[in-house]
């Protein structure tokens, strides 16, 4: 019996550890750094294959630069909880890569004929494959692996940021970048080129271009890529009638980040009639933009096929359960003054963020919360105040009904305060938290329960 209980507790703690730090708010992954998200719909799940930024130290990578030694894969059925399926490829297990290259940059993965093909750049053994970057493939029977790296990189491909697209006729294409953006047909084995690489023309000539990602919609082929038009990368796109172009520059998908993160790198997927843009910023590392975090927001098109610009949000995608921790610091909207977001602990930013209220009437709104079918009769708020303050929680909007009034008590330490709700909310609602007076208080999260 003891043994069974122990195993159950272990399974539960592994599950909690796996989903911890990976929920449907931006950034998606909060327990480690991640970048360059390549999202794919495989079966009933969305898989994200990001790069894994780590901090270089003397003897481990180049201090002050990108440092990546392995790849994880994340999966979600509901776009709410992202499960970390663990490490799928590591630099020490790739026969052709330098085991201490720390250059496992942006990858991609695609399904074909019962196999999953994971494409990744790395610095190769230069005596055999030359200097710079090469791109290799690791193959698996399941999206979460195990992946078996091929013995050699793909011939005639020198560069970074592989991306694979399979057209409706079954022809697969590989794209990559090295100053320019390149494309070529892939053989049916997905491991070798089937045509000479072409350099796409008509793209901006000045400013770095990298990170190609190609998709098709309504017969139009979209070549999307980060490009430095001004100071940092923004996401741009060109449209063509053919997977190998010619492509005509069409517009900007996402402007340069307000945070100053120099890189951006993205992927685009459609699932259940909704399109999504996965990209990255430096949420967990405001002062060092080589330690990035992946994000996702919804994307949509104009009638003529052009892409509507995506404005990055903290709220991200997915419907949040009212019965889980609602991180209101990932707000959808915020008052002009008196409410702001800060790290809970600047010495350990992986602890996440809090919302600070400093003025009467200040508010934050968090959209799309599912209150489920059974009325949730109490609310818990994890809050802290030097002095006391009262928070009102509204459903819908700031003028919507007050569903709970919560008193944050003085004391200067985090407390979880449980209060009955005054009016149970139902269905999917926005939630607005309003400060009733000027006493500064902080909120970590709120949560409803039966
Ligand atoms: O993550 C390392 C490099 O930064 C990627 O390969 C580029 O696309 C940029 O995001």
Short mmCIF file of C-alpha atoms and ligand atoms in Angstrom, two decimals:
data_model
loop_
_atom_site.label_atom_id
_atom_site.label_comp_id
_atom_site.label_asym_id
_atom_site.label_seq_id
_atom_site.Cartn_x
_atom_site.Cartn_y
_atom_site.Cartn_z
CA UNK A 1 0.00 0.00 0.00
CA UNK A 2 2.81 2.36 1.06
CA UNK A 3 4.55 1.57 -2.17
CA UNK A 4 1.46 2.38 -4.27
CA UNK A 5 0.93 5.67 -2.42
CA UNK A 6 4.60 6.55 -2.90
CA UNK A 7 4.38 5.79 -6.64
CA UNK A 8 1.19 7.87 -6.97
CA UNK A 9 2.82 10.79 -5.11
CA UNK A 10 5.90 10.48 -7.32
CA UNK A 11 3.81 10.42 -10.51
CA UNK A 12 1.90 13.49 -9.33
CA UNK A 13 5.06 15.39 -8.45
CA UNK A 14 6.58 14.51 -11.86
CA UNK A 15 3.40 15.77 -13.56
CA UNK A 16 3.48 18.99 -11.54
CA UNK A 17 7.18 19.44 -12.32
CA UNK A 18 6.53 18.88 -16.02
CA UNK A 19 3.75 21.43 -16.37
CA UNK A 20 5.24 23.91 -13.91
CA UNK A 21 6.32 27.10 -15.58
CA UNK A 22 4.55 26.31 -18.82
CA UNK A 23 1.04 27.66 -19.00
CA UNK A 24 -0.97 29.58 -21.54
CA UNK A 25 0.31 33.05 -20.77
CA UNK A 26 3.33 34.84 -22.11
CA UNK A 27 6.02 33.75 -21.78
CA UNK A 28 4.89 30.15 -22.31
CA UNK A 29 7.83 28.61 -20.48
CA UNK A 30 8.77 30.07 -17.11
CA UNK A 31 11.12 27.60 -15.53
CA UNK A 32 13.97 27.90 -18.03
CA UNK A 33 14.96 30.11 -20.96
CA UNK A 34 13.66 29.20 -24.41
CA UNK A 35 13.81 30.81 -27.85
CA UNK A 36 13.12 30.32 -31.57
CA UNK A 37 9.86 28.39 -31.12
CA UNK A 38 8.99 26.07 -33.97
CA UNK A 39 5.38 25.04 -33.33
CA UNK A 40 3.75 22.12 -35.15
CA UNK A 41 0.34 20.52 -34.98
CA UNK A 42 0.84 16.75 -34.71
CA UNK A 43 -2.41 14.83 -34.17
CA UNK A 44 -4.47 16.37 -31.39
CA UNK A 45 -1.55 18.28 -29.85
CA UNK A 46 0.59 21.29 -30.57
CA UNK A 47 4.30 20.58 -30.13
CA UNK A 48 6.81 23.37 -29.67
CA UNK A 49 10.46 22.76 -30.46
CA UNK A 50 12.35 25.79 -29.08
CA UNK A 51 16.02 26.52 -28.70
CA UNK A 52 17.15 26.27 -25.10
CA UNK A 53 19.17 29.28 -23.99
CA UNK A 54 21.45 28.78 -21.01
CA UNK A 55 23.90 31.22 -19.46
CA UNK A 56 27.47 30.74 -20.61
CA UNK A 57 30.16 30.58 -17.97
CA UNK A 58 33.96 30.44 -18.49
CA UNK A 59 34.62 27.06 -20.13
CA UNK A 60 30.98 26.56 -21.03
CA UNK A 61 30.18 28.50 -24.20
CA UNK A 62 31.12 32.11 -24.90
CA UNK A 63 30.21 34.48 -22.08
CA UNK A 64 27.89 37.26 -23.31
CA UNK A 65 26.76 35.30 -26.38
CA UNK A 66 24.12 32.67 -27.25
CA UNK A 67 24.77 29.43 -25.42
CA UNK A 68 22.73 26.31 -26.20
CA UNK A 69 23.63 22.69 -25.59
CA UNK A 70 20.36 20.79 -26.13
CA UNK A 71 16.73 20.87 -27.20
CA UNK A 72 13.54 20.12 -25.28
CA UNK A 73 10.11 19.54 -26.81
CA UNK A 74 6.90 20.86 -25.25
CA UNK A 75 3.39 19.62 -26.00
CA UNK A 76 -0.11 20.83 -25.29
CA UNK A 77 -3.56 19.58 -26.23
CA UNK A 78 -5.41 22.65 -24.93
CA UNK A 79 -2.83 25.43 -25.45
CA UNK A 80 -3.10 25.98 -21.69
CA UNK A 81 -0.71 23.53 -20.13
CA UNK A 82 2.56 22.88 -21.92
CA UNK A 83 4.22 19.68 -20.89
CA UNK A 84 7.99 19.50 -21.07
CA UNK A 85 8.81 16.14 -22.67
CA UNK A 86 12.44 16.58 -21.75
CA UNK A 87 15.66 16.74 -23.72
CA UNK A 88 15.41 15.28 -27.23
CA UNK A 89 18.82 16.08 -28.71
CA UNK A 90 22.01 17.15 -27.02
CA UNK A 91 25.30 18.35 -28.53
CA UNK A 92 27.24 15.47 -27.03
CA UNK A 93 25.06 12.92 -28.85
CA UNK A 94 25.37 14.36 -32.38
CA UNK A 95 28.16 12.47 -34.20
CA UNK A 96 29.13 15.38 -36.47
CA UNK A 97 28.76 18.27 -34.01
CA UNK A 98 31.35 19.72 -31.67
CA UNK A 99 30.44 18.32 -28.26
CA UNK A 100 31.32 21.70 -26.74
CA UNK A 101 29.98 23.95 -29.50
CA UNK A 102 27.05 25.32 -27.44
CA UNK A 103 25.51 26.46 -30.72
CA UNK A 104 22.34 24.43 -31.03
CA UNK A 105 20.41 27.31 -32.56
CA UNK A 106 16.87 27.49 -33.93
CA UNK A 107 15.44 24.07 -34.93
CA UNK A 108 12.35 22.77 -36.74
CA UNK A 109 10.50 19.47 -36.87
CA UNK A 110 8.15 17.89 -39.39
CA UNK A 111 6.16 14.67 -39.80
CA UNK A 112 6.46 12.49 -42.87
CA UNK A 113 5.51 8.86 -43.56
CA UNK A 114 5.32 7.80 -39.93
CA UNK A 115 8.51 9.53 -38.83
CA UNK A 116 9.33 12.85 -37.20
CA UNK A 117 12.31 14.69 -38.66
CA UNK A 118 14.00 17.19 -36.37
CA UNK A 119 16.30 19.69 -38.16
CA UNK A 120 18.85 21.62 -36.14
CA UNK A 121 21.97 23.71 -36.72
CA UNK A 122 25.19 23.24 -34.80
CA UNK A 123 28.88 23.90 -35.20
CA UNK A 124 30.42 20.83 -36.83
CA UNK A 125 33.78 19.19 -36.46
CA UNK A 126 35.56 21.77 -38.68
CA UNK A 127 38.25 19.36 -39.93
CA UNK A 128 35.52 17.24 -41.57
CA UNK A 129 32.80 19.73 -42.45
CA UNK A 130 34.39 23.18 -42.51
CA UNK A 131 33.81 26.22 -40.33
CA UNK A 132 30.54 27.94 -39.53
CA UNK A 133 27.27 26.15 -39.07
CA UNK A 134 25.94 22.91 -40.54
CA UNK A 135 22.41 21.57 -40.33
CA UNK A 136 21.60 18.01 -39.32
CA UNK A 137 18.56 15.82 -38.84
CA UNK A 138 17.47 13.55 -35.99
CA UNK A 139 14.67 11.06 -36.62
CA UNK A 140 12.03 9.67 -34.27
CA UNK A 141 8.90 7.54 -34.34
CA UNK A 142 7.07 9.86 -31.98
CA UNK A 143 7.16 13.67 -31.72
CA UNK A 144 8.52 13.49 -28.21
CA UNK A 145 11.30 11.13 -29.32
CA UNK A 146 13.59 9.38 -28.77
CA UNK A 147 15.35 11.10 -31.68
CA UNK A 148 18.31 9.49 -33.38
CA UNK A 149 20.75 12.02 -34.91
CA UNK A 150 22.02 11.17 -38.39
CA UNK A 151 25.77 10.50 -38.65
CA UNK A 152 26.49 13.50 -40.93
CA UNK A 153 24.95 16.92 -41.56
CA UNK A 154 22.95 17.63 -44.74
CA UNK A 155 25.33 18.07 -47.69
CA UNK A 156 25.47 21.48 -49.43
CA UNK A 157 23.72 23.24 -46.55
CA UNK A 158 25.76 25.78 -44.62
CA UNK A 159 23.89 28.07 -42.30
CA UNK A 160 21.38 28.30 -39.48
CA UNK A 161 17.66 28.29 -38.77
CA UNK A 162 16.37 25.31 -40.77
CA UNK A 163 12.69 25.25 -41.67
CA UNK A 164 10.83 22.53 -43.54
CA UNK A 165 7.65 22.85 -45.55
CA UNK A 166 5.77 20.01 -47.26
CA UNK A 167 3.54 21.14 -50.12
CA UNK A 168 0.14 19.65 -51.01
CA UNK A 169 1.75 17.54 -53.74
CA UNK A 170 4.02 15.93 -51.14
CA UNK A 171 7.21 17.71 -52.19
CA UNK A 172 9.26 18.75 -49.16
CA UNK A 173 11.43 21.87 -49.07
CA UNK A 174 14.22 22.95 -46.74
CA UNK A 175 14.86 26.62 -46.01
CA UNK A 176 17.71 28.14 -44.02
CA UNK A 177 19.66 31.35 -43.66
CA UNK A 178 23.20 32.52 -43.89
CA UNK A 179 23.07 36.25 -44.59
CA UNK A 180 20.60 35.48 -47.38
CA UNK A 181 17.63 33.14 -47.20
CA UNK A 182 18.03 29.88 -49.09
CA UNK A 183 15.64 27.15 -50.18
CA UNK A 184 15.91 23.78 -51.90
CA UNK A 185 13.81 20.68 -52.52
CA UNK A 186 14.34 17.76 -50.19
CA UNK A 187 14.49 14.16 -51.31
CA UNK A 188 11.75 11.78 -50.13
CA UNK A 189 14.11 10.50 -47.43
CA UNK A 190 14.03 14.03 -45.93
CA UNK A 191 17.76 13.77 -45.32
CA UNK A 192 19.29 15.06 -48.56
CA UNK A 193 18.69 17.92 -50.95
CA UNK A 194 16.94 17.13 -54.22
CA UNK A 195 17.79 20.41 -55.92
CA UNK A 196 20.50 23.06 -55.89
CA UNK A 197 19.90 25.72 -53.21
CA UNK A 198 18.44 29.00 -54.46
CA UNK A 199 18.92 32.39 -52.82
CA UNK A 200 15.62 34.24 -52.63
CA UNK A 201 15.74 37.58 -54.41
CA UNK A 202 13.61 40.65 -53.84
CA UNK A 203 13.97 40.52 -50.05
CA UNK A 204 15.46 43.51 -48.19
CA UNK A 205 19.14 43.84 -49.08
CA UNK A 206 20.26 45.80 -46.03
CA UNK A 207 19.98 44.46 -42.49
CA UNK A 208 20.28 40.88 -41.29
CA UNK A 209 17.68 38.39 -42.50
CA UNK A 210 17.39 34.97 -40.84
CA UNK A 211 14.90 32.48 -39.40
CA UNK A 212 12.81 31.63 -42.51
CA UNK A 213 9.44 30.01 -41.94
CA UNK A 214 7.28 29.05 -44.94
CA UNK A 215 3.59 28.17 -44.89
CA UNK A 216 0.78 27.99 -47.43
CA UNK A 217 -2.74 29.41 -47.20
CA UNK A 218 -5.34 29.51 -49.98
CA UNK A 219 -2.71 28.81 -52.63
CA UNK A 220 -0.39 31.59 -51.47
CA UNK A 221 3.05 30.73 -50.12
CA UNK A 222 4.24 32.93 -47.28
CA UNK A 223 8.00 33.31 -46.74
CA UNK A 224 8.21 34.86 -43.29
CA UNK A 225 11.45 35.89 -41.59
CA UNK A 226 13.02 38.19 -38.99
CA UNK A 227 14.83 41.18 -40.50
CA UNK A 228 16.67 44.16 -39.04
CA UNK A 229 15.14 47.12 -40.87
CA UNK A 230 16.04 49.57 -38.11
CA UNK A 231 17.78 48.55 -34.89
CA UNK A 232 16.51 45.09 -33.95
CA UNK A 233 14.69 42.26 -35.67
CA UNK A 234 11.08 42.56 -36.70
CA UNK A 235 9.04 39.82 -38.38
CA UNK A 236 8.38 40.44 -42.07
CA UNK A 237 6.91 38.43 -44.92
CA UNK A 238 6.86 38.01 -48.64
CA UNK A 239 4.24 36.16 -50.70
CA UNK A 240 4.68 33.94 -53.77
CA UNK A 241 2.86 31.40 -55.91
CA UNK A 242 5.47 28.72 -55.49
CA UNK A 243 7.40 27.31 -52.51
CA UNK A 244 10.68 28.37 -54.11
CA UNK A 245 9.42 31.79 -55.11
CA UNK A 246 9.71 34.30 -56.57
CA UNK A 247 8.44 36.04 -53.43
CA UNK A 248 7.28 39.64 -53.26
CA UNK A 249 7.88 41.60 -50.07
CA UNK A 250 4.49 42.26 -48.54
CA UNK A 251 4.66 43.57 -45.00
CA UNK A 252 5.47 43.34 -41.31
CA UNK A 253 3.95 40.68 -39.05
CA UNK A 254 5.38 42.00 -35.79
CA UNK A 255 7.24 45.22 -35.08
CA UNK A 256 10.56 45.41 -33.25
CA UNK A 257 10.15 44.51 -29.60
CA UNK A 258 9.62 47.39 -27.21
CA UNK A 259 11.90 45.53 -24.79
CA UNK A 260 14.91 45.93 -27.09
CA UNK A 261 15.37 42.16 -27.54
CA UNK A 262 17.63 42.10 -30.59
CA UNK A 263 16.39 38.82 -32.04
CA UNK A 264 12.95 37.55 -32.78
CA UNK A 265 12.23 34.17 -34.35
CA UNK A 266 8.86 32.68 -35.04
CA UNK A 267 6.59 30.03 -36.51
CA UNK A 268 2.99 30.11 -37.68
CA UNK A 269 0.40 27.37 -37.25
CA UNK A 270 -3.30 26.90 -37.84
CA UNK A 271 -5.37 24.85 -35.44
CA UNK A 272 -9.17 24.58 -35.23
CA UNK A 273 -9.59 27.49 -37.67
CA UNK A 274 -7.39 29.78 -35.59
CA UNK A 275 -3.91 30.87 -36.63
CA UNK A 276 -1.18 31.45 -34.08
CA UNK A 277 2.19 33.17 -34.13
CA UNK A 278 4.87 31.73 -31.84
CA UNK A 279 7.81 34.08 -31.25
CA UNK A 280 10.19 35.12 -28.49
CA UNK A 281 11.25 38.03 -26.31
CA UNK A 282 13.42 38.37 -23.21
CA UNK A 283 10.72 38.43 -20.50
CA UNK A 284 12.74 36.54 -17.88
CA UNK A 285 16.02 38.30 -18.62
CA UNK A 286 15.37 42.01 -19.13
CA UNK A 287 19.05 42.97 -19.23
CA UNK A 288 20.48 40.15 -21.34
CA UNK A 289 18.79 39.33 -24.62
CA UNK A 290 20.58 36.02 -25.21
CA UNK A 291 18.40 34.46 -22.51
CA UNK A 292 15.02 34.51 -24.16
CA UNK A 293 11.51 33.23 -23.57
CA UNK A 294 8.97 31.94 -26.06
CA UNK A 295 5.55 33.46 -26.49
CA UNK A 296 2.42 32.95 -28.58
CA UNK A 297 -0.37 35.22 -29.78
CA UNK A 298 -3.24 34.87 -32.24
CA UNK A 299 -2.68 35.84 -35.85
CA UNK A 300 -5.25 36.70 -38.52
CA UNK A 301 -5.45 37.64 -42.16
CA UNK A 302 -7.10 40.36 -44.21
CA UNK A 303 -9.43 39.31 -47.03
CA UNK A 304 -6.69 39.84 -49.61
CA UNK A 305 -4.43 37.34 -47.83
CA UNK A 306 -2.18 39.91 -46.18
CA UNK A 307 -1.36 39.34 -42.52
CA UNK A 308 -2.74 41.64 -39.85
CA UNK A 309 0.07 42.92 -37.67
CA UNK A 310 0.33 40.97 -34.42
CA UNK A 311 0.62 43.11 -31.31
CA UNK A 312 2.51 41.14 -28.65
CA UNK A 313 0.54 40.54 -25.47
CA UNK A 314 1.32 39.23 -22.01
CA UNK A 315 -2.00 37.38 -21.91
CA UNK A 316 -1.08 35.18 -24.87
CA UNK A 317 -3.39 32.41 -26.03
CA UNK A 318 -5.71 29.82 -24.51
CA UNK A 319 -8.57 29.87 -22.03
CA UNK A 320 -7.47 29.95 -18.39
CA UNK A 321 -9.41 27.96 -15.81
CA UNK A 322 -10.87 30.07 -13.00
CA UNK A 323 -9.98 27.21 -10.67
CA UNK A 324 -6.28 27.52 -11.47
CA UNK A 325 -3.91 30.34 -10.55
CA UNK A 326 -4.90 33.33 -12.67
CA UNK A 327 -1.72 35.34 -13.05
CA UNK A 328 -3.24 38.77 -13.42
CA UNK A 329 0.23 40.22 -14.05
CA UNK A 330 -0.16 38.67 -17.53
CA UNK A 331 -2.93 41.20 -18.06
CA UNK A 332 -4.93 41.97 -21.19
CA UNK A 333 -5.38 45.63 -20.24
CA UNK A 334 -4.18 47.88 -17.43
CA UNK A 335 -5.16 51.31 -16.06
CA UNK A 336 -3.08 54.30 -17.13
CA UNK A 337 -1.68 54.74 -13.64
CA UNK A 338 -1.52 53.05 -10.26
CA UNK A 339 -1.04 49.48 -11.45
CA UNK A 340 2.20 47.94 -12.68
CA UNK A 341 4.00 44.61 -12.96
CA UNK A 342 7.31 43.65 -11.32
CA UNK A 343 9.28 40.48 -10.63
CA UNK A 344 8.34 38.81 -7.33
CA UNK A 345 12.03 38.30 -6.60
CA UNK A 346 14.62 40.06 -8.75
CA UNK A 347 17.25 37.60 -7.47
CA UNK A 348 15.22 34.69 -8.89
CA UNK A 349 13.13 35.86 -11.80
CA UNK A 350 11.83 32.34 -12.41
CA UNK A 351 9.50 32.99 -9.46
CA UNK A 352 7.51 35.13 -11.90
CA UNK A 353 5.70 38.42 -11.58
CA UNK A 354 3.29 40.26 -9.30
CA UNK A 355 0.92 43.14 -9.89
CA UNK A 356 1.50 46.21 -7.72
CA UNK A 357 -1.48 48.48 -7.02
CA UNK A 358 -0.68 51.94 -5.63
CA UNK A 359 -3.78 54.04 -6.33
CA UNK A 360 -7.48 53.90 -5.69
CA UNK A 361 -9.25 52.99 -8.93
CA UNK A 362 -6.19 51.33 -10.52
CA UNK A 363 -7.06 48.08 -12.29
CA UNK A 364 -5.88 45.19 -14.42
CA UNK A 365 -8.06 43.13 -16.75
CA UNK A 366 -7.31 39.49 -17.54
CA UNK A 367 -9.33 38.07 -20.43
CA UNK A 368 -10.86 34.68 -21.17
CA UNK A 369 -11.27 32.85 -17.89
CA UNK A 370 -13.41 29.71 -17.83
CA UNK A 371 -15.62 29.54 -14.73
CA UNK A 372 -16.83 26.06 -15.66
CA UNK A 373 -20.25 24.58 -15.02
CA UNK A 374 -20.42 24.40 -11.21
CA UNK A 375 -20.60 27.73 -9.36
CA UNK A 376 -17.28 28.67 -7.77
CA UNK A 377 -18.25 30.06 -4.37
CA UNK A 378 -14.93 31.37 -2.99
CA UNK A 379 -11.90 33.18 -4.24
CA UNK A 380 -8.33 32.96 -3.02
CA UNK A 381 -5.92 35.83 -3.55
CA UNK A 382 -2.20 35.56 -2.87
CA UNK A 383 -1.44 39.09 -1.86
CA UNK A 384 0.76 41.27 0.27
CA UNK A 385 0.47 44.80 1.68
CA UNK A 386 2.41 46.94 4.13
CA UNK A 387 -0.99 48.42 4.94
CA UNK A 388 -4.49 47.12 4.29
CA UNK A 389 -6.38 47.59 1.04
CA UNK A 390 -9.52 46.20 -0.53
CA UNK A 391 -9.64 44.72 -4.01
CA UNK A 392 -12.82 44.36 -6.00
CA UNK A 393 -13.05 41.64 -8.60
CA UNK A 394 -15.44 42.29 -11.47
CA UNK A 395 -16.50 39.93 -14.22
CA UNK A 396 -16.74 41.06 -17.85
CA UNK A 397 -15.29 44.55 -17.60
CA UNK A 398 -14.57 47.25 -15.06
CA UNK A 399 -18.24 48.21 -15.20
CA UNK A 400 -19.33 44.56 -14.91
CA UNK A 401 -20.74 43.03 -11.72
CA UNK A 402 -18.56 42.79 -8.61
CA UNK A 403 -18.12 39.07 -8.00
CA UNK A 404 -15.90 39.34 -4.92
CA UNK A 405 -14.46 41.89 -2.50
CA UNK A 406 -11.16 40.84 -0.97
CA UNK A 407 -9.42 42.50 1.96
CA UNK A 408 -5.61 42.38 1.79
CA UNK A 409 -4.40 42.69 5.36
CA UNK A 410 -1.34 44.61 6.54
CA UNK A 411 1.84 42.73 7.43
CA UNK A 412 4.30 42.99 4.57
CA UNK A 413 4.41 39.29 3.76
CA UNK A 414 2.68 37.08 1.21
CA UNK A 415 -0.60 35.63 2.47
CA UNK A 416 -3.29 33.61 0.76
CA UNK A 417 -6.64 35.15 1.63
CA UNK A 418 -9.82 33.18 1.03
CA UNK A 419 -13.14 35.04 0.70
CA UNK A 420 -16.62 33.93 -0.37
CA UNK A 421 -17.70 35.34 -3.74
CA UNK A 422 -20.67 37.69 -3.70
CA UNK A 423 -21.94 36.58 -7.11
CA UNK A 424 -20.77 33.41 -8.82
CA UNK A 425 -19.60 34.02 -12.39
CA UNK A 426 -20.42 31.53 -15.13
CA UNK A 427 -19.12 30.71 -18.59
CA UNK A 428 -16.03 32.34 -20.05
CA UNK A 429 -15.47 35.81 -18.68
CA UNK A 430 -12.88 38.52 -18.41
CA UNK A 431 -11.81 39.30 -14.86
CA UNK A 432 -10.95 42.81 -13.65
CA UNK A 433 -9.20 43.46 -10.32
CA UNK A 434 -9.59 47.00 -8.96
CA UNK A 435 -7.79 48.64 -6.02
CA UNK A 436 -10.19 50.50 -3.75
CA UNK A 437 -7.70 52.82 -2.03
CA UNK A 438 -4.21 54.25 -2.28
CA UNK A 439 -2.42 51.82 0.07
CA UNK A 440 0.18 49.87 -1.96
CA UNK A 441 -0.59 46.15 -2.24
CA UNK A 442 0.74 43.39 -4.47
CA UNK A 443 -1.08 40.42 -5.96
CA UNK A 444 0.64 37.23 -7.11
CA UNK A 445 -2.45 35.38 -8.37
CA UNK A 446 -6.14 34.84 -7.83
CA UNK A 447 -8.01 31.56 -7.96
CA UNK A 448 -11.69 30.56 -7.63
CA UNK A 449 -12.95 27.42 -5.93
CA UNK A 450 -16.16 25.63 -4.96
O1 LIG B 1 18.86 31.44 -31.21
C1 LIG B 1 20.04 31.77 -31.90
C2 LIG B 1 19.71 32.59 -33.09
O2 LIG B 1 19.09 33.81 -32.71
C3 LIG B 1 18.68 31.96 -34.01
O3 LIG B 1 19.16 30.91 -34.73
C4 LIG B 1 18.28 33.16 -34.76
O4 LIG B 1 17.16 32.98 -35.54
C5 LIG B 1 18.09 34.14 -33.64
O5 LIG B 1 16.85 33.97 -32.99
#
